[in-house]
PDB file of C-alpha atoms in Angstrom:
ATOM      1  CA  UNK A  71       0.842   0.250  -0.150  1.00 55.00           C
ATOM      2  CA  UNK A  72       2.956   2.070   1.174  1.00 54.00           C
ATOM      3  CA  UNK A  73       5.053   1.480  -2.401  1.00 57.00           C
ATOM      4  CA  UNK A  74       1.228   2.231  -4.387  1.00 61.00           C
ATOM      5  CA  UNK A  75       1.511   5.790  -2.711  1.00 58.00           C
ATOM      6  CA  UNK A  76       5.238   5.946  -3.274  1.00 58.00           C
ATOM      7  CA  UNK A  77       4.694   5.791  -6.640  1.00 63.00           C
ATOM      8  CA  UNK A  78       1.619   7.365  -7.371  1.00 59.00           C
ATOM      9  CA  UNK A  79       3.703  10.543  -6.253  1.00 57.00           C
ATOM     10  CA  UNK A  80       6.890  10.155  -8.423  1.00 55.00           C
ATOM     11  CA  UNK A  81       3.818  10.113 -11.462  1.00 64.00           C
ATOM     12  CA  UNK A  82       2.424  13.365 -10.267  1.00 61.00           C
ATOM     13  CA  UNK A  83       5.870  14.998 -10.162  1.00 55.00           C
ATOM     14  CA  UNK A  84       6.936  13.307 -12.697  1.00 61.00           C
ATOM     15  CA  UNK A  85       4.317  15.020 -15.150  1.00 55.00           C
ATOM     16  CA  UNK A  86       4.192  18.971 -13.310  1.00 52.00           C
ATOM     17  CA  UNK A  87       7.621  18.645 -14.109  1.00 55.00           C
ATOM     18  CA  UNK A  88       6.825  17.870 -18.334  1.00 59.00           C
ATOM     19  CA  UNK A  89       3.998  20.109 -17.985  1.00 55.00           C
ATOM     20  CA  UNK A  90       6.291  23.550 -16.629  1.00 54.00           C
ATOM     21  CA  UNK A  91       9.339  23.366 -17.980  1.00 54.00           C
ATOM     22  CA  UNK A  92       7.997  23.805 -21.193  1.00 60.00           C
ATOM     23  CA  UNK A  93       6.164  27.272 -19.548  1.00 55.00           C
ATOM     24  CA  UNK A  94       8.846  28.325 -17.798  1.00 49.00           C
ATOM     25  CA  UNK A  95      11.577  28.658 -20.860  1.00 53.00           C
ATOM     26  CA  UNK A  96       8.716  31.213 -22.649  1.00 54.00           C
ATOM     27  CA  UNK A  97       8.324  32.952 -19.712  1.00 50.00           C
ATOM     28  CA  UNK A  98      11.906  33.154 -20.105  1.00 50.00           C
ATOM     29  CA  UNK A  99      12.395  34.005 -23.846  1.00 55.00           C
ATOM     30  CA  UNK A 100       9.138  37.405 -22.765  1.00 52.00           C
ATOM     31  CA  UNK A 101      11.821  39.038 -20.036  1.00 54.00           C
ATOM     32  CA  UNK A 102      13.827  42.049 -21.966  1.00 59.00           C
ATOM     33  CA  UNK A 103      17.402  41.478 -22.553  1.00 65.00           C
ATOM     34  CA  UNK A 104      20.317  42.554 -20.739  1.00 64.00           C
ATOM     35  CA  UNK A 105      21.282  45.443 -21.018  1.00 63.00           C
ATOM     36  CA  UNK A 106      24.856  46.510 -23.061  1.00 65.00           C
ATOM     37  CA  UNK A 107      28.186  47.309 -21.359  1.00 67.00           C
ATOM     38  CA  UNK A 108      29.266  50.946 -21.195  1.00 61.00           C
ATOM     39  CA  UNK A 109      31.486  51.864 -24.865  1.00 59.00           C
ATOM     40  CA  UNK A 110      35.225  52.889 -23.657  1.00 59.00           C
ATOM     41  CA  UNK A 111      36.127  56.711 -23.200  1.00 51.00           C
ATOM     42  CA  UNK A 112      36.237  58.590 -26.600  1.00 48.00           C
ATOM     43  CA  UNK A 113      40.393  59.929 -26.328  1.00 51.00           C
ATOM     44  CA  UNK A 114      39.473  63.938 -27.565  1.00 47.00           C
ATOM     45  CA  UNK A 115      42.433  65.403 -29.306  1.00 52.00           C
ATOM     46  CA  UNK A 116      45.445  62.989 -29.907  1.00 66.00           C
ATOM     47  CA  UNK A 117      49.532  64.008 -28.713  1.00 89.00           C
ATOM     48  CA  UNK A 118      49.110  67.530 -29.675  1.00 95.00           C
ATOM     49  CA  UNK A 119      49.638  70.772 -27.607  1.00 96.00           C
ATOM     50  CA  UNK A 120      50.438  73.492 -27.060  1.00 97.00           C
ATOM     51  CA  UNK A 121      53.288  75.631 -26.552  1.00 97.00           C
ATOM     52  CA  UNK A 122      54.653  78.909 -25.704  1.00 97.00           C
ATOM     53  CA  UNK A 123      58.659  80.286 -24.573  1.00 97.00           C
ATOM     54  CA  UNK A 124      60.221  83.775 -23.950  1.00 97.00           C
ATOM     55  CA  UNK A 125      64.314  83.737 -22.825  1.00 97.00           C
ATOM     56  CA  UNK A 126      67.321  86.306 -23.135  1.00 96.00           C
ATOM     57  CA  UNK A 127      69.712  85.931 -25.698  1.00 95.00           C
ATOM     58  CA  UNK A 128      73.896  85.743 -25.657  1.00 93.00           C
ATOM     59  CA  UNK A 129      75.544  86.182 -29.361  1.00 92.00           C
ATOM     60  CA  UNK A 130      79.220  85.434 -30.041  1.00 90.00           C
ATOM     61  CA  UNK A 131      80.681  87.968 -32.856  1.00 85.00           C
ATOM     62  CA  UNK A 132      79.817  88.247 -35.749  1.00 85.00           C
ATOM     63  CA  UNK A 133      81.661  89.140 -39.390  1.00 81.00           C
ATOM     64  CA  UNK A 134      81.397  92.342 -41.235  1.00 80.00           C
ATOM     65  CA  UNK A 135      81.950  92.028 -45.769  1.00 76.00           C
ATOM     66  CA  UNK A 136      84.262  94.605 -46.341  1.00 66.00           C
ATOM     67  CA  UNK A 137      82.180  96.922 -47.601  1.00 64.00           C
ATOM     68  CA  UNK A 138      82.420  97.659 -43.857  1.00 64.00           C
ATOM     69  CA  UNK A 139      86.445  98.159 -44.802  1.00 61.00           C
ATOM     70  CA  UNK A 140      87.325 101.838 -45.927  1.00 56.00           C
ATOM     71  CA  UNK A 141      90.365 101.152 -46.412  1.00 59.00           C
ATOM     72  CA  UNK A 142      92.036  97.816 -48.026  1.00 60.00           C
ATOM     73  CA  UNK A 143      94.834  97.487 -45.052  1.00 60.00           C
ATOM     74  CA  UNK A 144      95.640  94.227 -44.946  1.00 60.00           C
ATOM     75  CA  UNK A 145      94.400  92.336 -41.389  1.00 57.00           C
ATOM     76  CA  UNK A 146      97.833  92.343 -40.007  1.00 52.00           C
ATOM     77  CA  UNK A 147      97.074  95.612 -39.774  1.00 57.00           C
ATOM     78  CA  UNK A 148      93.613  95.432 -38.269  1.00 61.00           C
ATOM     79  CA  UNK A 149      91.363  94.586 -35.116  1.00 63.00           C
ATOM     80  CA  UNK A 150      88.267  94.485 -34.492  1.00 67.00           C
ATOM     81  CA  UNK A 151      85.513  94.666 -31.836  1.00 72.00           C
ATOM     82  CA  UNK A 152      81.899  93.752 -33.757  1.00 76.00           C
ATOM     83  CA  UNK A 153      79.033  92.242 -31.143  1.00 82.00           C
ATOM     84  CA  UNK A 154      75.261  91.958 -31.564  1.00 86.00           C
ATOM     85  CA  UNK A 155      74.239  93.115 -28.463  1.00 86.00           C
ATOM     86  CA  UNK A 156      72.552  90.713 -26.214  1.00 89.00           C
ATOM     87  CA  UNK A 157      68.368  90.619 -26.157  1.00 92.00           C
ATOM     88  CA  UNK A 158      65.361  89.017 -25.510  1.00 95.00           C
ATOM     89  CA  UNK A 159      62.578  86.756 -27.946  1.00 97.00           C
ATOM     90  CA  UNK A 160      59.279  85.611 -26.862  1.00 97.00           C
ATOM     91  CA  UNK A 161      58.027  83.041 -28.966  1.00 97.00           C
ATOM     92  CA  UNK A 162      55.040  80.064 -29.480  1.00 97.00           C
ATOM     93  CA  UNK A 163      54.281  76.698 -31.046  1.00 97.00           C
ATOM     94  CA  UNK A 164      52.035  73.845 -31.569  1.00 97.00           C
ATOM     95  CA  UNK A 165      53.191  69.852 -31.624  1.00 96.00           C
ATOM     96  CA  UNK A 166      52.289  66.510 -31.773  1.00 96.00           C
ATOM     97  CA  UNK A 167      53.777  63.458 -29.061  1.00 94.00           C
ATOM     98  CA  UNK A 168      54.154  60.765 -31.125  1.00 94.00           C
ATOM     99  CA  UNK A 169      55.592  57.688 -28.806  1.00 93.00           C
ATOM    100  CA  UNK A 170      56.774  58.743 -24.963  1.00 91.00           C
ATOM    101  CA  UNK A 171      59.572  59.197 -26.646  1.00 94.00           C
ATOM    102  CA  UNK A 172      59.404  61.483 -29.568  1.00 96.00           C
ATOM    103  CA  UNK A 173      57.954  64.491 -30.361  1.00 97.00           C
ATOM    104  CA  UNK A 174      57.817  67.128 -32.453  1.00 97.00           C
ATOM    105  CA  UNK A 175      56.817  70.625 -33.176  1.00 97.00           C
ATOM    106  CA  UNK A 176      57.244  74.176 -35.324  1.00 98.00           C
ATOM    107  CA  UNK A 177      56.777  77.717 -33.541  1.00 98.00           C
ATOM    108  CA  UNK A 178      57.806  81.059 -34.430  1.00 97.00           C
ATOM    109  CA  UNK A 179      59.325  83.692 -32.009  1.00 98.00           C
ATOM    110  CA  UNK A 180      59.900  86.783 -32.759  1.00 97.00           C
ATOM    111  CA  UNK A 181      64.301  88.582 -31.688  1.00 96.00           C
ATOM    112  CA  UNK A 182      64.836  91.407 -30.644  1.00 90.00           C
ATOM    113  CA  UNK A 183      68.397  92.685 -29.205  1.00 86.00           C
ATOM    114  CA  UNK A 184      69.957  95.595 -27.591  1.00 81.00           C
ATOM    115  CA  UNK A 185      71.614  96.350 -30.597  1.00 88.00           C
ATOM    116  CA  UNK A 186      73.511  96.345 -33.542  1.00 86.00           C
ATOM    117  CA  UNK A 187      77.271  97.414 -33.291  1.00 86.00           C
ATOM    118  CA  UNK A 188      81.189  97.550 -34.944  1.00 81.00           C
ATOM    119  CA  UNK A 189      84.382  98.851 -34.685  1.00 80.00           C
ATOM    120  CA  UNK A 190      87.286  98.824 -36.677  1.00 78.00           C
ATOM    121  CA  UNK A 191      91.087 100.012 -36.075  1.00 79.00           C
ATOM    122  CA  UNK A 192      93.679 100.011 -38.543  1.00 77.00           C
ATOM    123  CA  UNK A 193      97.803 101.447 -39.247  1.00 76.00           C
ATOM    124  CA  UNK A 194      97.773 103.543 -41.612  1.00 71.00           C
ATOM    125  CA  UNK A 195     100.997 104.685 -43.751  1.00 70.00           C
ATOM    126  CA  UNK A 196     103.763 105.557 -42.418  1.00 72.00           C
ATOM    127  CA  UNK A 197     105.401 109.655 -43.300  1.00 69.00           C
ATOM    128  CA  UNK A 198     108.136 111.276 -42.439  1.00 64.00           C
ATOM    129  CA  UNK A 199     110.308 111.545 -39.709  1.00 67.00           C
ATOM    130  CA  UNK A 200     108.789 107.662 -39.449  1.00 71.00           C
ATOM    131  CA  UNK A 201     105.362 109.086 -38.006  1.00 77.00           C
ATOM    132  CA  UNK A 202     102.300 106.488 -38.219  1.00 76.00           C
ATOM    133  CA  UNK A 203      98.607 107.185 -39.387  1.00 78.00           C
ATOM    134  CA  UNK A 204      96.510 105.763 -37.655  1.00 79.00           C
ATOM    135  CA  UNK A 205      92.097 104.969 -38.135  1.00 80.00           C
ATOM    136  CA  UNK A 206      89.041 104.546 -35.954  1.00 83.00           C
ATOM    137  CA  UNK A 207      85.521 102.677 -38.013  1.00 81.00           C
ATOM    138  CA  UNK A 208      82.958 102.866 -35.724  1.00 84.00           C
ATOM    139  CA  UNK A 209      79.314 102.033 -36.681  1.00 86.00           C
ATOM    140  CA  UNK A 210      76.165 100.897 -34.222  1.00 89.00           C
ATOM    141  CA  UNK A 211      72.298  99.720 -35.158  1.00 91.00           C
ATOM    142  CA  UNK A 212      69.590  97.652 -34.411  1.00 93.00           C
ATOM    143  CA  UNK A 213      69.158  94.973 -34.635  1.00 93.00           C
ATOM    144  CA  UNK A 214      66.097  92.249 -34.953  1.00 95.00           C
ATOM    145  CA  UNK A 215      64.975  89.150 -36.055  1.00 96.00           C
ATOM    146  CA  UNK A 216      61.232  86.648 -37.094  1.00 97.00           C
ATOM    147  CA  UNK A 217      62.484  83.622 -36.425  1.00 98.00           C
ATOM    148  CA  UNK A 218      60.479  79.893 -37.931  1.00 98.00           C
ATOM    149  CA  UNK A 219      61.585  76.646 -36.897  1.00 98.00           C
ATOM    150  CA  UNK A 220      60.497  73.288 -36.757  1.00 98.00           C
ATOM    151  CA  UNK A 221      61.716  70.767 -34.585  1.00 98.00           C
ATOM    152  CA  UNK A 222      61.986  67.433 -33.274  1.00 98.00           C
ATOM    153  CA  UNK A 223      62.837  66.001 -29.651  1.00 98.00           C
ATOM    154  CA  UNK A 224      63.875  63.374 -28.224  1.00 97.00           C
ATOM    155  CA  UNK A 225      63.219  62.565 -24.401  1.00 95.00           C
ATOM    156  CA  UNK A 226      65.132  60.767 -22.208  1.00 94.00           C
ATOM    157  CA  UNK A 227      62.602  59.356 -19.362  1.00 91.00           C
ATOM    158  CA  UNK A 228      60.688  60.560 -16.895  1.00 91.00           C
ATOM    159  CA  UNK A 229      62.958  59.998 -13.301  1.00 94.00           C
ATOM    160  CA  UNK A 230      60.424  61.518 -10.197  1.00 92.00           C
ATOM    161  CA  UNK A 231      58.356  64.019 -12.538  1.00 91.00           C
ATOM    162  CA  UNK A 232      61.232  64.741 -14.210  1.00 95.00           C
ATOM    163  CA  UNK A 233      62.138  64.308 -18.454  1.00 95.00           C
ATOM    164  CA  UNK A 234      65.459  65.601 -20.077  1.00 97.00           C
ATOM    165  CA  UNK A 235      65.472  65.639 -23.557  1.00 97.00           C
ATOM    166  CA  UNK A 236      67.708  66.615 -26.617  1.00 97.00           C
ATOM    167  CA  UNK A 237      66.799  68.271 -30.345  1.00 97.00           C
ATOM    168  CA  UNK A 238      66.698  70.193 -32.791  1.00 97.00           C
ATOM    169  CA  UNK A 239      65.447  71.618 -35.502  1.00 97.00           C
ATOM    170  CA  UNK A 240      66.237  73.992 -39.031  1.00 98.00           C
ATOM    171  CA  UNK A 241      63.807  76.693 -40.562  1.00 97.00           C
ATOM    172  CA  UNK A 242      64.310  80.141 -42.087  1.00 98.00           C
ATOM    173  CA  UNK A 243      64.676  83.959 -40.490  1.00 97.00           C
ATOM    174  CA  UNK A 244      63.809  86.953 -41.700  1.00 97.00           C
ATOM    175  CA  UNK A 245      67.113  89.053 -40.036  1.00 96.00           C
ATOM    176  CA  UNK A 246      65.933  93.356 -39.634  1.00 96.00           C
ATOM    177  CA  UNK A 247      69.596  95.736 -39.696  1.00 94.00           C
ATOM    178  CA  UNK A 248      67.245  99.157 -39.128  1.00 94.00           C
ATOM    179  CA  UNK A 249      69.359 102.308 -38.073  1.00 93.00           C
ATOM    180  CA  UNK A 250      72.466 101.679 -39.349  1.00 92.00           C
ATOM    181  CA  UNK A 251      74.873 104.229 -39.318  1.00 90.00           C
ATOM    182  CA  UNK A 252      79.038 104.284 -39.366  1.00 87.00           C
ATOM    183  CA  UNK A 253      81.565 107.004 -38.730  1.00 86.00           C
ATOM    184  CA  UNK A 254      84.988 107.122 -39.480  1.00 83.00           C
ATOM    185  CA  UNK A 255      88.097 109.166 -38.215  1.00 82.00           C
ATOM    186  CA  UNK A 256      91.198 109.543 -39.593  1.00 80.00           C
ATOM    187  CA  UNK A 257      94.329 110.535 -37.225  1.00 83.00           C
ATOM    188  CA  UNK A 258      97.463 111.570 -39.271  1.00 78.00           C
ATOM    189  CA  UNK A 259     100.680 113.435 -38.579  1.00 78.00           C
ATOM    190  CA  UNK A 260      99.976 117.776 -39.612  1.00 78.00           C
ATOM    191  CA  UNK A 261     102.434 118.851 -41.785  1.00 72.00           C
ATOM    192  CA  UNK A 262     103.064 122.239 -42.885  1.00 69.00           C
ATOM    193  CA  UNK A 263     106.270 124.297 -43.923  1.00 66.00           C
ATOM    194  CA  UNK A 264     109.121 124.817 -42.225  1.00 63.00           C
ATOM    195  CA  UNK A 265     110.198 129.040 -42.009  1.00 60.00           C
ATOM    196  CA  UNK A 266     112.915 128.182 -39.107  1.00 62.00           C
ATOM    197  CA  UNK A 267     114.848 126.848 -42.430  1.00 64.00           C
ATOM    198  CA  UNK A 268     114.319 128.060 -45.812  1.00 68.00           C
ATOM    199  CA  UNK A 269     116.039 126.897 -48.936  1.00 65.00           C
ATOM    200  CA  UNK A 270     118.103 129.285 -50.983  1.00 61.00           C
ATOM    201  CA  UNK A 271     118.645 127.661 -53.973  1.00 63.00           C
ATOM    202  CA  UNK A 272     121.645 129.386 -56.477  1.00 64.00           C
ATOM    203  CA  UNK A 273     121.656 131.853 -53.328  1.00 61.00           C
ATOM    204  CA  UNK A 274     119.476 134.675 -54.833  1.00 66.00           C
ATOM    205  CA  UNK A 275     116.153 135.394 -55.302  1.00 63.00           C
ATOM    206  CA  UNK A 276     112.681 134.128 -52.773  1.00 67.00           C
ATOM    207  CA  UNK A 277     113.720 131.691 -50.239  1.00 62.00           C
ATOM    208  CA  UNK A 278     111.344 127.811 -50.240  1.00 62.00           C
ATOM    209  CA  UNK A 279     110.574 126.097 -47.377  1.00 57.00           C
ATOM    210  CA  UNK A 280     110.294 122.276 -46.614  1.00 64.00           C
ATOM    211  CA  UNK A 281     106.880 120.608 -46.553  1.00 65.00           C
ATOM    212  CA  UNK A 282     108.341 118.971 -42.247  1.00 69.00           C
ATOM    213  CA  UNK A 283     105.944 117.331 -39.200  1.00 74.00           C
ATOM    214  CA  UNK A 284     104.762 120.306 -36.986  1.00 77.00           C
ATOM    215  CA  UNK A 285     105.220 119.769 -33.511  1.00 78.00           C
ATOM    216  CA  UNK A 286     104.567 121.274 -30.212  1.00 78.00           C
ATOM    217  CA  UNK A 287     106.066 124.333 -27.938  1.00 78.00           C
ATOM    218  CA  UNK A 288     106.907 120.942 -26.390  1.00 82.00           C
ATOM    219  CA  UNK A 289     108.501 118.580 -28.604  1.00 76.00           C
ATOM    220  CA  UNK A 290     105.894 116.739 -29.353  1.00 80.00           C
ATOM    221  CA  UNK A 291     104.248 115.869 -33.265  1.00 78.00           C
ATOM    222  CA  UNK A 292     100.669 117.906 -33.798  1.00 80.00           C
ATOM    223  CA  UNK A 293      98.146 115.618 -35.315  1.00 79.00           C
ATOM    224  CA  UNK A 294      95.005 116.396 -36.670  1.00 80.00           C
ATOM    225  CA  UNK A 295      91.988 114.191 -37.502  1.00 81.00           C
ATOM    226  CA  UNK A 296      89.240 113.934 -40.514  1.00 79.00           C
ATOM    227  CA  UNK A 297      85.690 112.411 -39.986  1.00 81.00           C
ATOM    228  CA  UNK A 298      82.841 111.594 -41.630  1.00 82.00           C
ATOM    229  CA  UNK A 299      79.362 110.330 -41.107  1.00 87.00           C
ATOM    230  CA  UNK A 300      78.795 106.692 -43.947  1.00 88.00           C
ATOM    231  CA  UNK A 301      73.900 106.255 -43.034  1.00 92.00           C
ATOM    232  CA  UNK A 302      72.065 102.820 -44.573  1.00 93.00           C
ATOM    233  CA  UNK A 303      68.826 102.562 -45.199  1.00 93.00           C
ATOM    234  CA  UNK A 304      67.394 100.249 -43.235  1.00 94.00           C
ATOM    235  CA  UNK A 305      66.299  95.818 -44.778  1.00 94.00           C
ATOM    236  CA  UNK A 306      64.977  92.997 -44.301  1.00 95.00           C
ATOM    237  CA  UNK A 307      66.886  89.914 -45.340  1.00 93.00           C
ATOM    238  CA  UNK A 308      65.341  86.097 -44.730  1.00 94.00           C
ATOM    239  CA  UNK A 309      68.084  83.160 -44.093  1.00 96.00           C
ATOM    240  CA  UNK A 310      68.584  79.879 -43.714  1.00 97.00           C
ATOM    241  CA  UNK A 311      68.415  79.040 -39.402  1.00 97.00           C
ATOM    242  CA  UNK A 312      69.227  75.641 -38.022  1.00 98.00           C
ATOM    243  CA  UNK A 313      68.883  74.965 -33.188  1.00 98.00           C
ATOM    244  CA  UNK A 314      69.517  72.070 -31.655  1.00 98.00           C
ATOM    245  CA  UNK A 315      68.378  71.368 -27.604  1.00 98.00           C
ATOM    246  CA  UNK A 316      68.768  70.283 -24.754  1.00 97.00           C
ATOM    247  CA  UNK A 317      66.621  70.717 -21.389  1.00 97.00           C
ATOM    248  CA  UNK A 318      64.358  69.082 -18.572  1.00 97.00           C
ATOM    249  CA  UNK A 319      60.541  68.918 -17.891  1.00 97.00           C
ATOM    250  CA  UNK A 320      58.485  68.567 -15.692  1.00 97.00           C
ATOM    251  CA  UNK A 321      55.569  67.349 -15.191  1.00 94.00           C
ATOM    252  CA  UNK A 322      52.628  69.761 -13.602  1.00 94.00           C
ATOM    253  CA  UNK A 323      50.097  67.136 -14.467  1.00 92.00           C
ATOM    254  CA  UNK A 324      50.189  64.873 -16.843  1.00 89.00           C
ATOM    255  CA  UNK A 325      48.408  67.378 -19.621  1.00 92.00           C
ATOM    256  CA  UNK A 326      51.188  70.604 -18.512  1.00 94.00           C
ATOM    257  CA  UNK A 327      54.321  70.615 -18.854  1.00 96.00           C
ATOM    258  CA  UNK A 328      57.198  73.065 -17.989  1.00 97.00           C
ATOM    259  CA  UNK A 329      60.772  73.758 -19.433  1.00 97.00           C
ATOM    260  CA  UNK A 330      63.945  74.487 -17.976  1.00 97.00           C
ATOM    261  CA  UNK A 331      66.451  74.487 -21.673  1.00 98.00           C
ATOM    262  CA  UNK A 332      69.560  75.733 -23.961  1.00 98.00           C
ATOM    263  CA  UNK A 333      69.635  76.568 -27.270  1.00 98.00           C
ATOM    264  CA  UNK A 334      71.822  77.263 -29.772  1.00 98.00           C
ATOM    265  CA  UNK A 335      70.698  79.153 -32.066  1.00 97.00           C
ATOM    266  CA  UNK A 336      72.117  79.606 -35.809  1.00 97.00           C
ATOM    267  CA  UNK A 337      70.011  82.660 -37.986  1.00 96.00           C
ATOM    268  CA  UNK A 338      72.447  82.976 -40.590  1.00 94.00           C
ATOM    269  CA  UNK A 339      73.212  86.381 -41.897  1.00 94.00           C
ATOM    270  CA  UNK A 340      72.281  89.295 -42.312  1.00 93.00           C
ATOM    271  CA  UNK A 341      72.016  92.795 -44.560  1.00 92.00           C
ATOM    272  CA  UNK A 342      71.687  96.096 -44.798  1.00 92.00           C
ATOM    273  CA  UNK A 343      70.339  98.739 -47.265  1.00 92.00           C
ATOM    274  CA  UNK A 344      72.150 100.992 -49.790  1.00 91.00           C
ATOM    275  CA  UNK A 345      74.048 103.471 -47.693  1.00 89.00           C
ATOM    276  CA  UNK A 346      75.030 106.359 -48.436  1.00 89.00           C
ATOM    277  CA  UNK A 347      76.958 110.296 -47.500  1.00 87.00           C
ATOM    278  CA  UNK A 348      74.605 113.713 -46.849  1.00 84.00           C
ATOM    279  CA  UNK A 349      77.108 115.592 -48.418  1.00 79.00           C
ATOM    280  CA  UNK A 350      77.135 113.920 -52.316  1.00 79.00           C
ATOM    281  CA  UNK A 351      74.901 111.676 -54.547  1.00 78.00           C
ATOM    282  CA  UNK A 352      75.643 107.751 -54.986  1.00 79.00           C
ATOM    283  CA  UNK A 353      74.992 105.136 -52.837  1.00 86.00           C
ATOM    284  CA  UNK A 354      77.682 102.875 -50.688  1.00 85.00           C
ATOM    285  CA  UNK A 355      77.269  99.300 -50.796  1.00 87.00           C
ATOM    286  CA  UNK A 356      76.240  97.684 -48.427  1.00 89.00           C
ATOM    287  CA  UNK A 357      77.137  95.953 -45.179  1.00 87.00           C
ATOM    288  CA  UNK A 358      76.232  92.148 -45.134  1.00 88.00           C
ATOM    289  CA  UNK A 359      76.975  90.944 -41.473  1.00 89.00           C
ATOM    290  CA  UNK A 360      77.875  86.988 -41.623  1.00 89.00           C
ATOM    291  CA  UNK A 361      77.715  84.217 -39.179  1.00 91.00           C
ATOM    292  CA  UNK A 362      75.397  85.322 -36.847  1.00 93.00           C
ATOM    293  CA  UNK A 363      74.683  82.550 -33.990  1.00 95.00           C
ATOM    294  CA  UNK A 364      72.924  83.004 -30.118  1.00 95.00           C
ATOM    295  CA  UNK A 365      72.897  80.958 -27.247  1.00 96.00           C
ATOM    296  CA  UNK A 366      69.421  81.061 -25.557  1.00 97.00           C
ATOM    297  CA  UNK A 367      68.286  79.964 -22.563  1.00 97.00           C
ATOM    298  CA  UNK A 368      64.292  79.754 -22.454  1.00 97.00           C
ATOM    299  CA  UNK A 369      61.734  79.138 -20.361  1.00 98.00           C
ATOM    300  CA  UNK A 370      59.235  77.015 -21.735  1.00 96.00           C
ATOM    301  CA  UNK A 371      54.945  75.910 -20.567  1.00 97.00           C
ATOM    302  CA  UNK A 372      53.565  72.745 -23.007  1.00 97.00           C
ATOM    303  CA  UNK A 373      49.415  71.578 -22.599  1.00 96.00           C
ATOM    304  CA  UNK A 374      48.408  68.786 -24.082  1.00 94.00           C
ATOM    305  CA  UNK A 375      45.155  68.607 -26.165  1.00 93.00           C
ATOM    306  CA  UNK A 376      44.987  65.195 -25.458  1.00 72.00           C
ATOM    307  CA  UNK A 377      42.404  63.621 -23.152  1.00 55.00           C
ATOM    308  CA  UNK A 378      38.890  60.884 -22.024  1.00 43.00           C
ATOM    309  CA  UNK A 379      35.165  61.753 -21.465  1.00 43.00           C
ATOM    310  CA  UNK A 380      32.852  59.284 -21.376  1.00 44.00           C
ATOM    311  CA  UNK A 381      31.511  57.458 -24.220  1.00 47.00           C
ATOM    312  CA  UNK A 382      26.794  58.416 -24.224  1.00 52.00           C
ATOM    313  CA  UNK A 383      25.001  56.655 -22.275  1.00 49.00           C
ATOM    314  CA  UNK A 384      23.249  52.833 -23.880  1.00 55.00           C
ATOM    315  CA  UNK A 385      19.117  54.954 -23.847  1.00 56.00           C
ATOM    316  CA  UNK A 386      17.506  54.349 -21.286  1.00 52.00           C
ATOM    317  CA  UNK A 387      14.596  52.307 -22.529  1.00 55.00           C
ATOM    318  CA  UNK A 388      16.363  49.498 -24.678  1.00 55.00           C
ATOM    319  CA  UNK A 389      14.076  48.788 -28.005  1.00 57.00           C
ATOM    320  CA  UNK A 390      11.136  46.558 -27.540  1.00 60.00           C
ATOM    321  CA  UNK A 391      12.217  42.860 -27.858  1.00 58.00           C
ATOM    322  CA  UNK A 392       9.333  40.514 -29.713  1.00 61.00           C
ATOM    323  CA  UNK A 393       6.938  38.141 -28.153  1.00 57.00           C
ATOM    324  CA  UNK A 394       7.546  34.253 -28.630  1.00 62.00           C
ATOM    325  CA  UNK A 395       5.845  32.556 -31.805  1.00 57.00           C
ATOM    326  CA  UNK A 396       2.675  31.314 -30.780  1.00 57.00           C
ATOM    327  CA  UNK A 397       1.824  28.965 -32.475  1.00 58.00           C
ATOM    328  CA  UNK A 398      -2.003  27.098 -33.256  1.00 57.00           C
ATOM    329  CA  UNK A 399      -2.374  23.208 -34.298  1.00 53.00           C
TER     330      UNK A 399
END
């Protein structure tokens, strides 16, 4: 009797399971699908960055062209003191970080100088009694430049937020010389007739006198100085330029870097316009200034435009899912 009841219970449970399983499966089909996973963040700006720099410059001694020399004497008789005065500069640029160790940018800057100055001292010919002569040419003007450079840098790794780097660049310099003038002074012994030693020749007629140096009461030769000024027109001229960089960058944030760097910059050459003398007609040959080199110390900021933002969220209401098929028998 007990066994028959147990068999009846098992058969009942089996029947319920066989009937209820399809119903549970159909109910599961009616549930909405789970929401899709959120999309990955979107990067905006990539490795692009903006930069700005300010700094100070010290220039080496440039070379002046032969037009600056009014004497034609050999260099052994001359000495020079040409100089481009120190100045400052400011610039901006845009660049791209290609890899963690390599980046490049294009920069433009304006440079100014405290002045362009030149001097030439030369020894002139010797006159009677071994008295020599000498001359001094002095020039002054203003120099400024606008420079465009394409630069490449190699970042050498980061330690405690500091990244040393080296680099180089090539470009073009628009060099400008203005208000340029020269003053030439030539000093030589004074000569006059030696009236204390008349020469009567054959002993008849008026005496003649030798042309001899003039001495003062102390027996020192008397010198005189002749001077003249020349002026030159302003002119802008272009020249190939190149640079070498070395410095340190500090990571203020992931997007902001501050740089302290040294740069050697070769600005090529510049020249004045044609020259003139106020009292005279005609023109003078322009003066060329060659090998303009600067040693720069600069501070710069780099701001990276790259960043991530969250992707758009999926819609709150998912699209309707078609219901299960109903079969009729």
